[in-house]
């Protein structure tokens, strides 16, 4: 038995930075991996879905690797991966020296037969063929045996067991490995590709190394574990294990240099590694993007996320479908009952009043004096959103987020207006979640936008906005309370800001909206005002407008 390491940092790691490593970094990573003695170096994807640029590792032609693969090779092998359906055989030139030695073809069970025909064409063009049957646990034993029989007919360089969702436990891997060992033709290497959702990639790889088998083994890994979600098996950890236990001589220093000089930068901007959402996706044997999608909404508890993942149709789990995820989410959030006992009283109370909505953005802290002064004006109703604003005693708190609701003090629950996804028999009013959501992507159930829409339904004419800042790339700048801080990428922040601008502009056609505090990251077509510019209000000597007790 021989053990080889295949590093896929430039391909699987690319999910963390949109494959934009930068040309110099790409070359440095390849050279460092080669110097470290890594047996197989995967340089990226071969795809026709995008146009290749020199700073990314998604290529349109194998010839684009010239200048990246070292001219003077040692014994390293270089490969690219094709996701079946993203490249045609006509586009793949026959193997020639100086381009990748091998092609890895990844496919899902539903595409098995045409994908294997595609694999035949790849091998016929002279490349070493690696067959990657994604989500190996999705195959029944008979289906897996049939797959192996067809693989035997192709005689590829390697056939892979793929733990796409990081869900395989020791017993799962052993079962599949023994099926492969006893049925795969001799001479075909057995590969293992693991994700780390349950933190088992390292122990599973060690187990394969320690097996007494005649099969040659290839283990996939990435430097620093770089990879989507929970990431992958760490190259630097695994090769150290091999050096200590399998009489190998991989060099660690070049790998540590990659981490220090290149990958740490990417990690700072988009972290990967173990997290509860990644665990939940593995626990429910679902594509990790489902858990990521639900987590990014930032409205669900982990119990909620688990309930949604448990409710999925098994046939939909293996390939991420954004529309399906959205439908599941909206269905789950809309399931609660409304409680409108006080609706008429609330509408009567708000009639003729100006409403000040206070979101938890940083401007609500920086310009607190303006908010305090405005709240003292007569006929102003103050409603804070998803938090208790510490500087003004709000008349109401509007909540659409169960996490935020659970953080409230008990004494504040009685003045809460909650959406129907929050189960509470103590809130003042529960209104329909589904009636307040928008079709705008990324902000469809943004609490601030939902609160404005609720004001429209209540017949309010004038609404002033405080703390409606949008989102910064620096997550520490987003909220007045650090406990509310949530993590998302800069591109997600930009998308949410665009969405908020679009929704605010649309809503302003139905209600008079003005900013009281200056938004930090939004530029919608609304006017910022000072407290002394409030329309048709006079200063009250006794503080704000009526409180909840005055409505009863």
Short mmCIF file of C-alpha atoms in Angstrom, two decimals:
data_model
loop_
_atom_site.label_atom_id
_atom_site.label_comp_id
_atom_site.label_asym_id
_atom_site.label_seq_id
_atom_site.Cartn_x
_atom_site.Cartn_y
_atom_site.Cartn_z
CA UNK A 1 0.00 0.00 0.00
CA UNK A 2 1.12 3.54 -0.78
CA UNK A 3 -0.38 6.71 0.65
CA UNK A 4 -0.50 9.84 -1.48
CA UNK A 5 -1.70 13.32 -0.52
CA UNK A 6 -3.75 15.40 -2.95
CA UNK A 7 -3.92 19.05 -1.98
CA UNK A 8 -6.99 20.88 -3.29
CA UNK A 9 -6.48 24.29 -1.66
CA UNK A 10 -6.67 26.13 -4.99
CA UNK A 11 -9.89 24.36 -5.93
CA UNK A 12 -11.91 23.54 -2.79
CA UNK A 13 -10.39 26.42 -0.87
CA UNK A 14 -11.60 28.74 -3.61
CA UNK A 15 -15.15 28.60 -2.26
CA UNK A 16 -13.93 30.91 0.51
CA UNK A 17 -12.62 33.69 -1.76
CA UNK A 18 -14.45 33.12 -5.06
CA UNK A 19 -11.23 31.47 -6.33
CA UNK A 20 -9.58 34.91 -6.43
CA UNK A 21 -6.21 34.00 -4.95
CA UNK A 22 -4.21 36.41 -7.12
CA UNK A 23 -1.73 35.23 -9.75
CA UNK A 24 1.35 35.66 -7.57
CA UNK A 25 -0.29 33.76 -4.71
CA UNK A 26 -1.40 30.97 -7.07
CA UNK A 27 2.15 30.47 -8.30
CA UNK A 28 3.56 30.69 -4.76
CA UNK A 29 1.05 28.13 -3.45
CA UNK A 30 1.81 25.68 -6.27
CA UNK A 31 5.56 26.04 -5.77
CA UNK A 32 5.26 25.65 -1.99
CA UNK A 33 3.14 22.51 -2.34
CA UNK A 34 5.66 21.08 -4.78
CA UNK A 35 8.55 21.91 -2.46
CA UNK A 36 6.70 20.28 0.44
CA UNK A 37 6.54 17.09 -1.58
CA UNK A 38 2.76 16.95 -1.97
CA UNK A 39 2.07 14.12 -4.40
CA UNK A 40 -0.89 15.56 -6.32
CA UNK A 41 -1.59 19.28 -6.65
CA UNK A 42 -5.05 20.34 -7.77
CA UNK A 43 -4.85 23.74 -9.43
CA UNK A 44 -8.54 24.59 -9.67
CA UNK A 45 -11.66 24.03 -11.74
CA UNK A 46 -11.95 23.55 -15.49
CA UNK A 47 -15.25 25.20 -16.42
CA UNK A 48 -17.07 27.11 -19.13
CA UNK A 49 -19.38 28.88 -16.65
CA UNK A 50 -17.16 31.97 -16.38
CA UNK A 51 -14.42 33.66 -18.39
CA UNK A 52 -10.99 32.93 -16.97
CA UNK A 53 -8.97 35.72 -15.40
CA UNK A 54 -5.33 35.41 -14.46
CA UNK A 55 -5.94 35.93 -10.74
CA UNK A 56 -8.52 33.16 -10.26
CA UNK A 57 -8.31 29.36 -10.27
CA UNK A 58 -11.26 28.63 -12.54
CA UNK A 59 -9.89 27.90 -15.99
CA UNK A 60 -11.45 27.69 -19.45
CA UNK A 61 -8.61 25.66 -20.96
CA UNK A 62 -5.93 23.37 -19.60
CA UNK A 63 -3.40 25.49 -21.50
CA UNK A 64 -4.10 28.38 -19.14
CA UNK A 65 -2.08 26.47 -16.54
CA UNK A 66 1.13 27.12 -18.45
CA UNK A 67 3.13 29.51 -16.33
CA UNK A 68 1.53 28.13 -13.16
CA UNK A 69 2.78 24.56 -13.28
CA UNK A 70 6.57 24.57 -12.69
CA UNK A 71 8.65 23.97 -15.78
CA UNK A 72 11.07 21.69 -13.93
CA UNK A 73 8.96 19.12 -12.16
CA UNK A 74 9.91 16.54 -9.58
CA UNK A 75 7.49 13.67 -9.03
CA UNK A 76 4.45 15.87 -8.39
CA UNK A 77 1.29 15.31 -10.40
CA UNK A 78 -1.00 18.23 -11.39
CA UNK A 79 -4.75 17.96 -11.89
CA UNK A 80 -7.90 20.01 -12.49
CA UNK A 81 -11.50 19.20 -11.56
CA UNK A 82 -14.55 19.31 -13.81
CA UNK A 83 -18.01 19.42 -12.29
CA UNK A 84 -20.00 17.28 -14.71
CA UNK A 85 -22.11 19.53 -16.91
CA UNK A 86 -19.77 22.53 -16.73
CA UNK A 87 -17.43 21.48 -19.56
CA UNK A 88 -17.69 19.48 -22.77
CA UNK A 89 -15.37 16.93 -24.29
CA UNK A 90 -15.09 19.09 -27.41
CA UNK A 91 -13.56 21.84 -25.25
CA UNK A 92 -11.03 19.48 -23.68
CA UNK A 93 -7.88 19.29 -25.78
CA UNK A 94 -5.93 16.01 -25.88
CA UNK A 95 -3.26 15.67 -23.21
CA UNK A 96 -0.02 17.43 -23.97
CA UNK A 97 3.12 17.89 -21.92
CA UNK A 98 3.13 20.94 -19.66
CA UNK A 99 -0.60 20.88 -18.92
CA UNK A 100 -2.33 18.94 -16.12
CA UNK A 101 -1.58 15.25 -15.88
CA UNK A 102 -5.04 14.36 -14.68
CA UNK A 103 -8.68 15.40 -14.65
CA UNK A 104 -11.02 14.80 -11.72
CA UNK A 105 -14.67 14.44 -12.72
CA UNK A 106 -17.22 15.13 -9.97
CA UNK A 107 -20.87 14.17 -10.40
CA UNK A 108 -24.02 13.44 -8.42
CA UNK A 109 -25.88 10.14 -8.43
CA UNK A 110 -28.63 11.41 -10.74
CA UNK A 111 -26.00 12.05 -13.45
CA UNK A 112 -24.05 8.83 -12.96
CA UNK A 113 -24.50 7.20 -16.35
CA UNK A 114 -23.87 10.22 -18.62
CA UNK A 115 -21.07 11.37 -16.31
CA UNK A 116 -19.29 8.03 -16.65
CA UNK A 117 -19.53 8.30 -20.44
CA UNK A 118 -17.94 11.73 -20.09
CA UNK A 119 -15.22 10.12 -17.94
CA UNK A 120 -14.51 7.65 -20.74
CA UNK A 121 -13.95 10.55 -23.11
CA UNK A 122 -11.56 12.24 -20.66
CA UNK A 123 -9.46 9.10 -20.39
CA UNK A 124 -9.48 8.63 -24.17
CA UNK A 125 -7.88 12.07 -24.47
CA UNK A 126 -4.87 10.84 -22.53
CA UNK A 127 -5.46 12.22 -19.03
CA UNK A 128 -5.19 10.30 -15.79
CA UNK A 129 -8.82 9.96 -14.75
CA UNK A 130 -10.07 10.51 -11.20
CA UNK A 131 -13.72 9.59 -10.63
CA UNK A 132 -15.43 11.52 -7.82
CA UNK A 133 -18.89 10.16 -6.95
CA UNK A 134 -20.25 13.04 -4.87
CA UNK A 135 -22.20 12.31 -1.68
CA UNK A 136 -21.17 8.68 -1.62
CA UNK A 137 -23.58 7.97 1.23
CA UNK A 138 -26.49 8.82 -1.07
CA UNK A 139 -25.95 5.46 -2.86
CA UNK A 140 -27.54 2.29 -1.60
CA UNK A 141 -25.20 -0.71 -1.35
CA UNK A 142 -26.50 -2.11 -4.64
CA UNK A 143 -26.20 1.27 -6.37
CA UNK A 144 -22.64 1.64 -5.08
CA UNK A 145 -21.72 -1.82 -6.33
CA UNK A 146 -23.18 -1.00 -9.74
CA UNK A 147 -21.16 2.21 -9.79
CA UNK A 148 -17.98 0.25 -8.98
CA UNK A 149 -18.73 -2.26 -11.76
CA UNK A 150 -18.97 0.55 -14.27
CA UNK A 151 -15.84 2.21 -12.90
CA UNK A 152 -13.95 -1.07 -13.31
CA UNK A 153 -14.81 -1.04 -17.01
CA UNK A 154 -13.19 2.40 -17.33
CA UNK A 155 -10.06 1.53 -15.32
CA UNK A 156 -9.42 5.07 -14.04
CA UNK A 157 -6.37 6.16 -12.11
CA UNK A 158 -8.47 6.58 -8.95
CA UNK A 159 -12.00 6.11 -7.64
CA UNK A 160 -13.12 8.24 -4.71
CA UNK A 161 -15.24 7.87 -1.62
CA UNK A 162 -16.57 11.41 -1.14
CA UNK A 163 -17.90 12.71 2.16
CA UNK A 164 -19.45 15.81 0.62
CA UNK A 165 -21.33 16.90 3.73
CA UNK A 166 -18.74 15.93 6.34
CA UNK A 167 -21.17 13.45 7.87
CA UNK A 168 -19.28 10.14 7.69
CA UNK A 169 -18.51 8.42 10.94
CA UNK A 170 -15.97 5.63 11.24
CA UNK A 171 -18.54 2.88 10.62
CA UNK A 172 -19.81 4.62 7.45
CA UNK A 173 -16.35 5.02 5.98
CA UNK A 174 -15.30 1.47 6.82
CA UNK A 175 -18.46 0.04 5.23
CA UNK A 176 -17.88 1.91 1.97
CA UNK A 177 -14.14 1.25 1.97
CA UNK A 178 -14.56 -2.51 2.35
CA UNK A 179 -17.12 -2.55 -0.45
CA UNK A 180 -14.60 -0.72 -2.64
CA UNK A 181 -11.63 -2.82 -1.51
CA UNK A 182 -13.35 -6.11 -2.34
CA UNK A 183 -14.89 -5.04 -5.65
CA UNK A 184 -12.67 -2.39 -7.26
CA UNK A 185 -10.11 -3.71 -9.77
CA UNK A 186 -6.56 -3.96 -8.57
CA UNK A 187 -4.43 -1.12 -9.84
CA UNK A 188 -7.15 1.50 -9.30
CA UNK A 189 -6.31 3.73 -6.34
CA UNK A 190 -8.94 4.50 -3.69
CA UNK A 191 -9.37 8.17 -2.88
CA UNK A 192 -11.03 9.81 0.10
CA UNK A 193 -12.32 13.39 0.09
CA UNK A 194 -13.63 14.63 3.44
CA UNK A 195 -15.25 17.76 4.76
CA UNK A 196 -15.00 18.63 8.40
CA UNK A 197 -18.54 19.42 9.54
CA UNK A 198 -18.31 16.96 12.43
CA UNK A 199 -14.55 17.37 12.94
CA UNK A 200 -13.97 13.79 11.77
CA UNK A 201 -11.87 14.37 8.65
CA UNK A 202 -8.56 13.97 10.47
CA UNK A 203 -9.51 10.84 12.42
CA UNK A 204 -11.10 9.22 9.36
CA UNK A 205 -7.97 9.88 7.29
CA UNK A 206 -5.80 8.40 10.03
CA UNK A 207 -7.98 5.30 10.11
CA UNK A 208 -7.48 4.71 6.38
CA UNK A 209 -3.72 5.07 6.78
CA UNK A 210 -3.71 2.49 9.56
CA UNK A 211 -5.72 -0.12 7.62
CA UNK A 212 -3.88 -3.16 6.31
CA UNK A 213 -4.89 -3.01 2.66
CA UNK A 214 -3.23 -3.71 -0.66
CA UNK A 215 -4.98 -0.74 -2.23
CA UNK A 216 -3.11 2.46 -2.92
CA UNK A 217 -4.75 5.33 -1.06
CA UNK A 218 -5.09 9.02 -2.00
CA UNK A 219 -6.23 11.42 0.71
CA UNK A 220 -7.48 14.92 -0.17
CA UNK A 221 -6.65 17.89 2.04
CA UNK A 222 -6.22 21.66 1.97
CA UNK A 223 -3.65 23.85 3.64
CA UNK A 224 -5.08 25.39 6.83
CA UNK A 225 -8.21 23.32 6.16
CA UNK A 226 -9.36 26.04 3.75
CA UNK A 227 -12.76 25.19 2.34
CA UNK A 228 -16.42 26.09 2.26
CA UNK A 229 -18.21 26.04 5.60
CA UNK A 230 -16.46 23.71 8.01
CA UNK A 231 -13.50 23.32 5.69
CA UNK A 232 -11.43 20.26 4.90
CA UNK A 233 -8.76 17.99 6.31
CA UNK A 234 -5.68 20.12 7.07
CA UNK A 235 -2.75 19.28 4.80
CA UNK A 236 -0.17 20.41 7.36
CA UNK A 237 -1.67 18.24 10.12
CA UNK A 238 -2.10 15.17 7.95
CA UNK A 239 1.38 15.15 6.43
CA UNK A 240 2.88 15.52 9.92
CA UNK A 241 0.88 12.45 10.94
CA UNK A 242 2.22 10.59 7.89
CA UNK A 243 5.79 11.63 8.69
CA UNK A 244 5.39 10.25 12.21
CA UNK A 245 3.50 7.07 11.34
CA UNK A 246 3.97 6.13 7.69
CA UNK A 247 7.67 6.73 7.06
CA UNK A 248 7.12 9.72 4.76
CA UNK A 249 9.22 12.87 4.46
CA UNK A 250 6.89 15.75 3.61
CA UNK A 251 8.27 19.22 4.36
CA UNK A 252 6.15 21.26 6.74
CA UNK A 253 7.84 24.66 6.46
CA UNK A 254 6.54 25.53 2.95
CA UNK A 255 2.99 24.71 4.10
CA UNK A 256 3.30 26.91 7.18
CA UNK A 257 4.63 29.71 4.99
CA UNK A 258 1.51 29.46 2.80
CA UNK A 259 -0.66 29.89 5.89
CA UNK A 260 1.37 32.79 7.24
CA UNK A 261 1.89 34.72 4.01
CA UNK A 262 -1.29 34.00 2.03
CA UNK A 263 -4.15 32.14 3.66
CA UNK A 264 -4.33 34.09 6.93
CA UNK A 265 -5.40 37.13 4.90
CA UNK A 266 -8.31 35.24 3.34
CA UNK A 267 -9.29 33.78 6.71
CA UNK A 268 -9.61 37.24 8.25
CA UNK A 269 -12.20 38.25 5.64
CA UNK A 270 -14.16 35.01 5.33
CA UNK A 271 -13.58 32.49 8.08
CA UNK A 272 -14.05 28.77 7.66
CA UNK A 273 -14.06 25.96 10.21
CA UNK A 274 -16.34 24.22 12.66
CA UNK A 275 -19.62 25.93 13.49
CA UNK A 276 -23.05 24.90 14.69
CA UNK A 277 -24.69 25.50 11.27
CA UNK A 278 -22.10 23.24 9.64
CA UNK A 279 -22.75 20.62 12.28
CA UNK A 280 -26.51 20.85 11.71
CA UNK A 281 -26.12 20.34 7.97
CA UNK A 282 -24.10 17.17 8.60
CA UNK A 283 -26.46 16.00 11.34
CA UNK A 284 -29.33 16.20 8.83
CA UNK A 285 -27.24 14.87 5.92
CA UNK A 286 -28.00 17.96 3.86
CA UNK A 287 -25.96 20.17 1.57
CA UNK A 288 -24.13 22.70 3.80
CA UNK A 289 -25.47 25.62 1.79
CA UNK A 290 -28.92 24.96 3.27
CA UNK A 291 -27.62 25.58 6.79
CA UNK A 292 -25.62 28.57 5.59
CA UNK A 293 -28.70 30.04 3.91
CA UNK A 294 -30.77 29.67 7.08
CA UNK A 295 -28.00 31.00 9.30
CA UNK A 296 -27.45 34.04 7.09
CA UNK A 297 -31.07 35.08 7.64
CA UNK A 298 -30.07 35.77 11.26
CA UNK A 299 -33.68 35.35 12.43
CA UNK A 300 -33.65 31.71 13.53
CA UNK A 301 -32.51 29.91 16.64
CA UNK A 302 -30.51 26.77 16.06
CA UNK A 303 -33.52 24.73 17.17
CA UNK A 304 -35.49 26.42 14.37
CA UNK A 305 -32.76 25.67 11.83
CA UNK A 306 -32.69 22.05 12.87
CA UNK A 307 -36.47 21.77 12.55
CA UNK A 308 -36.35 23.17 9.01
CA UNK A 309 -33.51 20.87 7.96
CA UNK A 310 -35.34 17.88 9.45
CA UNK A 311 -38.42 18.73 7.40
CA UNK A 312 -36.60 18.58 4.07
CA UNK A 313 -37.53 16.12 1.35
CA UNK A 314 -34.68 13.60 1.19
CA UNK A 315 -34.53 14.01 -2.59
CA UNK A 316 -33.72 17.71 -2.22
CA UNK A 317 -30.93 17.40 0.34
CA UNK A 318 -28.01 16.56 -1.91
CA UNK A 319 -28.01 19.58 -4.24
CA UNK A 320 -28.61 23.09 -2.95
CA UNK A 321 -31.74 24.72 -4.36
CA UNK A 322 -32.09 28.33 -3.25
CA UNK A 323 -35.77 28.56 -4.20
CA UNK A 324 -36.52 25.44 -2.18
CA UNK A 325 -34.59 26.83 0.80
CA UNK A 326 -36.53 30.09 0.60
CA UNK A 327 -39.85 28.25 0.40
CA UNK A 328 -38.99 26.13 3.45
CA UNK A 329 -37.94 29.22 5.39
CA UNK A 330 -41.06 31.25 4.57
CA UNK A 331 -43.33 28.28 5.28
CA UNK A 332 -41.70 27.76 8.67
CA UNK A 333 -41.78 31.45 9.60
CA UNK A 334 -45.43 31.80 8.55
CA UNK A 335 -46.74 28.90 10.57
CA UNK A 336 -47.60 30.87 13.75
CA UNK A 337 -50.99 32.26 14.66
CA UNK A 338 -51.78 35.97 14.80
CA UNK A 339 -53.25 37.57 17.92
CA UNK A 340 -54.97 40.84 17.05
CA UNK A 341 -56.94 41.53 20.21
CA UNK A 342 -55.41 45.02 20.51
CA UNK A 343 -55.19 45.83 16.80
CA UNK A 344 -58.09 48.33 16.79
CA UNK A 345 -56.78 50.06 19.92
CA UNK A 346 -53.29 50.30 18.42
CA UNK A 347 -54.55 51.81 15.17
CA UNK A 348 -56.62 54.32 17.11
CA UNK A 349 -53.64 55.25 19.24
CA UNK A 350 -51.36 55.74 16.22
CA UNK A 351 -53.92 57.81 14.33
CA UNK A 352 -52.55 61.31 13.85
CA UNK A 353 -49.23 60.49 15.50
CA UNK A 354 -45.75 60.70 14.08
CA UNK A 355 -43.84 57.43 14.59
CA UNK A 356 -40.14 57.28 15.37
CA UNK A 357 -38.68 53.87 14.50
CA UNK A 358 -35.34 53.16 16.17
CA UNK A 359 -33.24 50.39 14.63
CA UNK A 360 -30.08 49.23 16.43
CA UNK A 361 -27.57 50.79 14.02
CA UNK A 362 -24.53 52.69 15.28
CA UNK A 363 -26.02 56.09 14.40
CA UNK A 364 -28.65 55.53 17.11
CA UNK A 365 -25.77 55.75 19.60
CA UNK A 366 -23.73 58.47 17.91
CA UNK A 367 -26.78 60.74 17.53
CA UNK A 368 -28.63 59.73 20.67
CA UNK A 369 -29.21 63.33 21.75
CA UNK A 370 -31.16 64.03 18.57
CA UNK A 371 -33.30 60.94 19.25
CA UNK A 372 -33.89 61.92 22.87
CA UNK A 373 -35.00 65.43 21.90
CA UNK A 374 -37.27 64.17 19.12
CA UNK A 375 -38.90 61.61 21.42
CA UNK A 376 -39.98 64.43 23.76
CA UNK A 377 -42.13 66.05 21.11
CA UNK A 378 -45.84 65.79 21.54
CA UNK A 379 -47.72 63.19 19.47
CA UNK A 380 -44.59 61.16 18.76
CA UNK A 381 -44.82 57.39 19.26
CA UNK A 382 -41.44 55.71 19.75
CA UNK A 383 -41.02 52.13 18.55
CA UNK A 384 -37.68 50.38 18.83
CA UNK A 385 -36.91 47.47 16.51
CA UNK A 386 -35.56 44.10 17.64
CA UNK A 387 -33.98 45.67 20.75
CA UNK A 388 -34.63 47.85 23.77
CA UNK A 389 -33.20 51.26 22.98
CA UNK A 390 -31.35 52.25 26.18
CA UNK A 391 -31.74 56.04 26.01
CA UNK A 392 -35.50 56.43 25.46
CA UNK A 393 -38.42 54.57 27.01
CA UNK A 394 -40.07 53.30 23.83
CA UNK A 395 -43.84 52.98 23.61
CA UNK A 396 -43.48 49.66 21.79
CA UNK A 397 -40.86 47.19 20.68
CA UNK A 398 -41.35 45.62 17.24
CA UNK A 399 -39.74 42.17 16.92
CA UNK A 400 -39.50 39.65 14.10
CA UNK A 401 -36.46 37.81 15.47
CA UNK A 402 -36.95 35.09 18.08
CA UNK A 403 -33.38 35.42 19.31
CA UNK A 404 -33.86 39.11 20.01
CA UNK A 405 -37.20 38.42 21.70
CA UNK A 406 -35.61 35.92 24.08
CA UNK A 407 -33.04 38.52 25.12
CA UNK A 408 -35.69 40.97 26.30
CA UNK A 409 -36.31 41.62 29.97
CA UNK A 410 -39.57 40.15 31.20
CA UNK A 411 -40.97 43.59 32.06
CA UNK A 412 -40.74 44.67 28.40
CA UNK A 413 -42.63 41.76 26.85
CA UNK A 414 -46.03 43.35 27.42
CA UNK A 415 -45.31 46.20 25.01
CA UNK A 416 -44.02 43.99 22.22
CA UNK A 417 -45.50 43.87 18.74
CA UNK A 418 -44.22 40.58 17.36
CA UNK A 419 -44.57 38.79 14.06
CA UNK A 420 -46.38 35.46 14.05
CA UNK A 421 -43.20 33.38 13.83
CA UNK A 422 -42.59 34.29 17.49
CA UNK A 423 -44.71 32.21 19.84
CA UNK A 424 -45.65 34.45 22.74
CA UNK A 425 -48.87 34.70 24.71
CA UNK A 426 -47.56 37.72 26.63
CA UNK A 427 -46.85 40.07 23.72
CA UNK A 428 -49.18 43.00 23.18
CA UNK A 429 -49.93 41.97 19.60
CA UNK A 430 -48.91 39.25 17.16
CA UNK A 431 -49.24 40.24 13.53
CA UNK A 432 -48.91 38.15 10.39
CA UNK A 433 -45.31 37.47 9.36
CA UNK A 434 -46.26 36.63 5.77
CA UNK A 435 -48.15 39.93 5.31
CA UNK A 436 -45.02 41.94 6.07
CA UNK A 437 -42.34 40.21 4.00
CA UNK A 438 -41.02 41.55 0.71
CA UNK A 439 -39.78 39.89 -2.46
CA UNK A 440 -36.48 41.79 -2.34
CA UNK A 441 -33.65 39.27 -2.01
CA UNK A 442 -31.44 39.40 1.12
CA UNK A 443 -33.82 41.73 3.01
CA UNK A 444 -37.17 40.04 2.44
CA UNK A 445 -37.84 39.89 6.17
CA UNK A 446 -35.54 42.63 7.40
CA UNK A 447 -37.11 43.77 10.69
CA UNK A 448 -36.86 47.47 9.88
CA UNK A 449 -38.58 47.06 6.54
CA UNK A 450 -41.27 44.88 8.13
CA UNK A 451 -41.87 47.53 10.82
CA UNK A 452 -42.39 50.23 8.17
CA UNK A 453 -44.82 48.01 6.30
CA UNK A 454 -46.68 47.39 9.55
CA UNK A 455 -46.95 51.17 10.03
CA UNK A 456 -48.49 51.43 6.58
CA UNK A 457 -51.07 48.78 7.49
CA UNK A 458 -51.86 50.74 10.66
CA UNK A 459 -52.54 53.88 8.65
CA UNK A 460 -49.54 55.89 9.90
CA UNK A 461 -48.59 58.74 7.58
CA UNK A 462 -45.27 60.06 8.94
CA UNK A 463 -42.37 57.87 10.02
CA UNK A 464 -38.93 59.04 11.09
CA UNK A 465 -36.04 56.59 10.99
CA UNK A 466 -33.16 56.39 13.47
CA UNK A 467 -30.39 53.79 13.45
CA UNK A 468 -31.32 52.63 9.94
CA UNK A 469 -27.70 52.52 8.86
CA UNK A 470 -27.41 49.52 6.55
CA UNK A 471 -24.40 47.25 6.98
CA UNK A 472 -20.66 47.79 7.16
CA UNK A 473 -18.02 45.32 5.95
CA UNK A 474 -16.63 45.62 9.49
CA UNK A 475 -19.20 43.71 11.55
CA UNK A 476 -18.14 45.51 14.73
CA UNK A 477 -19.49 48.78 13.32
CA UNK A 478 -23.03 47.57 12.69
CA UNK A 479 -24.80 47.64 16.06
CA UNK A 480 -24.97 49.78 19.17
CA UNK A 481 -24.83 46.60 21.26
CA UNK A 482 -21.90 44.27 20.63
CA UNK A 483 -24.04 41.30 21.69
CA UNK A 484 -26.11 41.80 18.54
CA UNK A 485 -23.09 41.46 16.26
CA UNK A 486 -23.53 38.95 13.45
CA UNK A 487 -20.96 37.78 10.93
CA UNK A 488 -21.36 37.90 7.17
CA UNK A 489 -19.22 38.70 4.16
CA UNK A 490 -18.62 42.12 2.65
CA UNK A 491 -20.48 41.08 -0.48
CA UNK A 492 -23.48 40.12 1.67
CA UNK A 493 -23.35 43.53 3.39
CA UNK A 494 -23.38 45.24 -0.01
CA UNK A 495 -26.28 43.09 -1.21
CA UNK A 496 -28.31 43.90 1.91
CA UNK A 497 -27.63 47.60 1.52
CA UNK A 498 -28.84 47.55 -2.07
CA UNK A 499 -31.91 45.64 -1.01
CA UNK A 500 -32.71 48.07 1.81
CA UNK A 501 -32.34 51.05 -0.52
CA UNK A 502 -34.72 49.48 -3.02
CA UNK A 503 -37.33 48.63 -0.40
CA UNK A 504 -37.14 52.03 1.32
CA UNK A 505 -37.58 53.82 -1.99
CA UNK A 506 -40.61 51.66 -2.76
CA UNK A 507 -42.18 52.05 0.66
CA UNK A 508 -41.76 55.82 0.52
CA UNK A 509 -44.47 55.84 -2.16
CA UNK A 510 -46.96 54.69 0.49
CA UNK A 511 -45.76 56.51 3.60
CA UNK A 512 -43.83 59.68 4.39
CA UNK A 513 -40.34 58.47 5.40
CA UNK A 514 -37.50 60.66 6.64
CA UNK A 515 -34.21 59.93 8.34
CA UNK A 516 -33.68 61.42 11.76
CA UNK A 517 -30.14 60.07 12.11
CA UNK A 518 -27.69 59.95 9.24
CA UNK A 519 -27.50 56.45 7.71
CA UNK A 520 -23.95 55.15 7.46
CA UNK A 521 -24.11 52.79 4.50
CA UNK A 522 -27.34 53.66 2.69
CA UNK A 523 -28.05 56.34 0.12
CA UNK A 524 -31.77 56.07 -0.48
CA UNK A 525 -33.78 58.96 -1.84
CA UNK A 526 -34.99 60.18 1.56
CA UNK A 527 -34.23 63.39 3.43
CA UNK A 528 -32.36 63.50 6.74
CA UNK A 529 -33.84 65.96 9.23
CA UNK A 530 -33.21 67.43 12.66
CA UNK A 531 -35.53 67.15 15.65
CA UNK A 532 -36.64 70.73 15.28
CA UNK A 533 -37.87 70.02 11.76
CA UNK A 534 -40.52 67.46 12.75
CA UNK A 535 -43.75 68.14 10.89
CA UNK A 536 -46.58 69.73 12.84
CA UNK A 537 -45.39 68.83 16.32
CA UNK A 538 -44.93 70.92 19.41
CA UNK A 539 -42.64 70.27 22.31
CA UNK A 540 -44.25 68.59 25.29
CA UNK A 541 -43.23 69.65 28.74
CA UNK A 542 -43.92 66.14 30.03
CA UNK A 543 -41.81 63.99 27.72
CA UNK A 544 -43.07 61.69 24.98
CA UNK A 545 -46.52 60.87 23.73
CA UNK A 546 -48.90 58.45 25.36
CA UNK A 547 -47.65 55.14 26.73
CA UNK A 548 -49.22 51.72 26.46
CA UNK A 549 -51.24 52.29 29.61
CA UNK A 550 -53.00 55.23 27.96
CA UNK A 551 -54.32 52.97 25.18
CA UNK A 552 -56.21 50.61 27.43
#
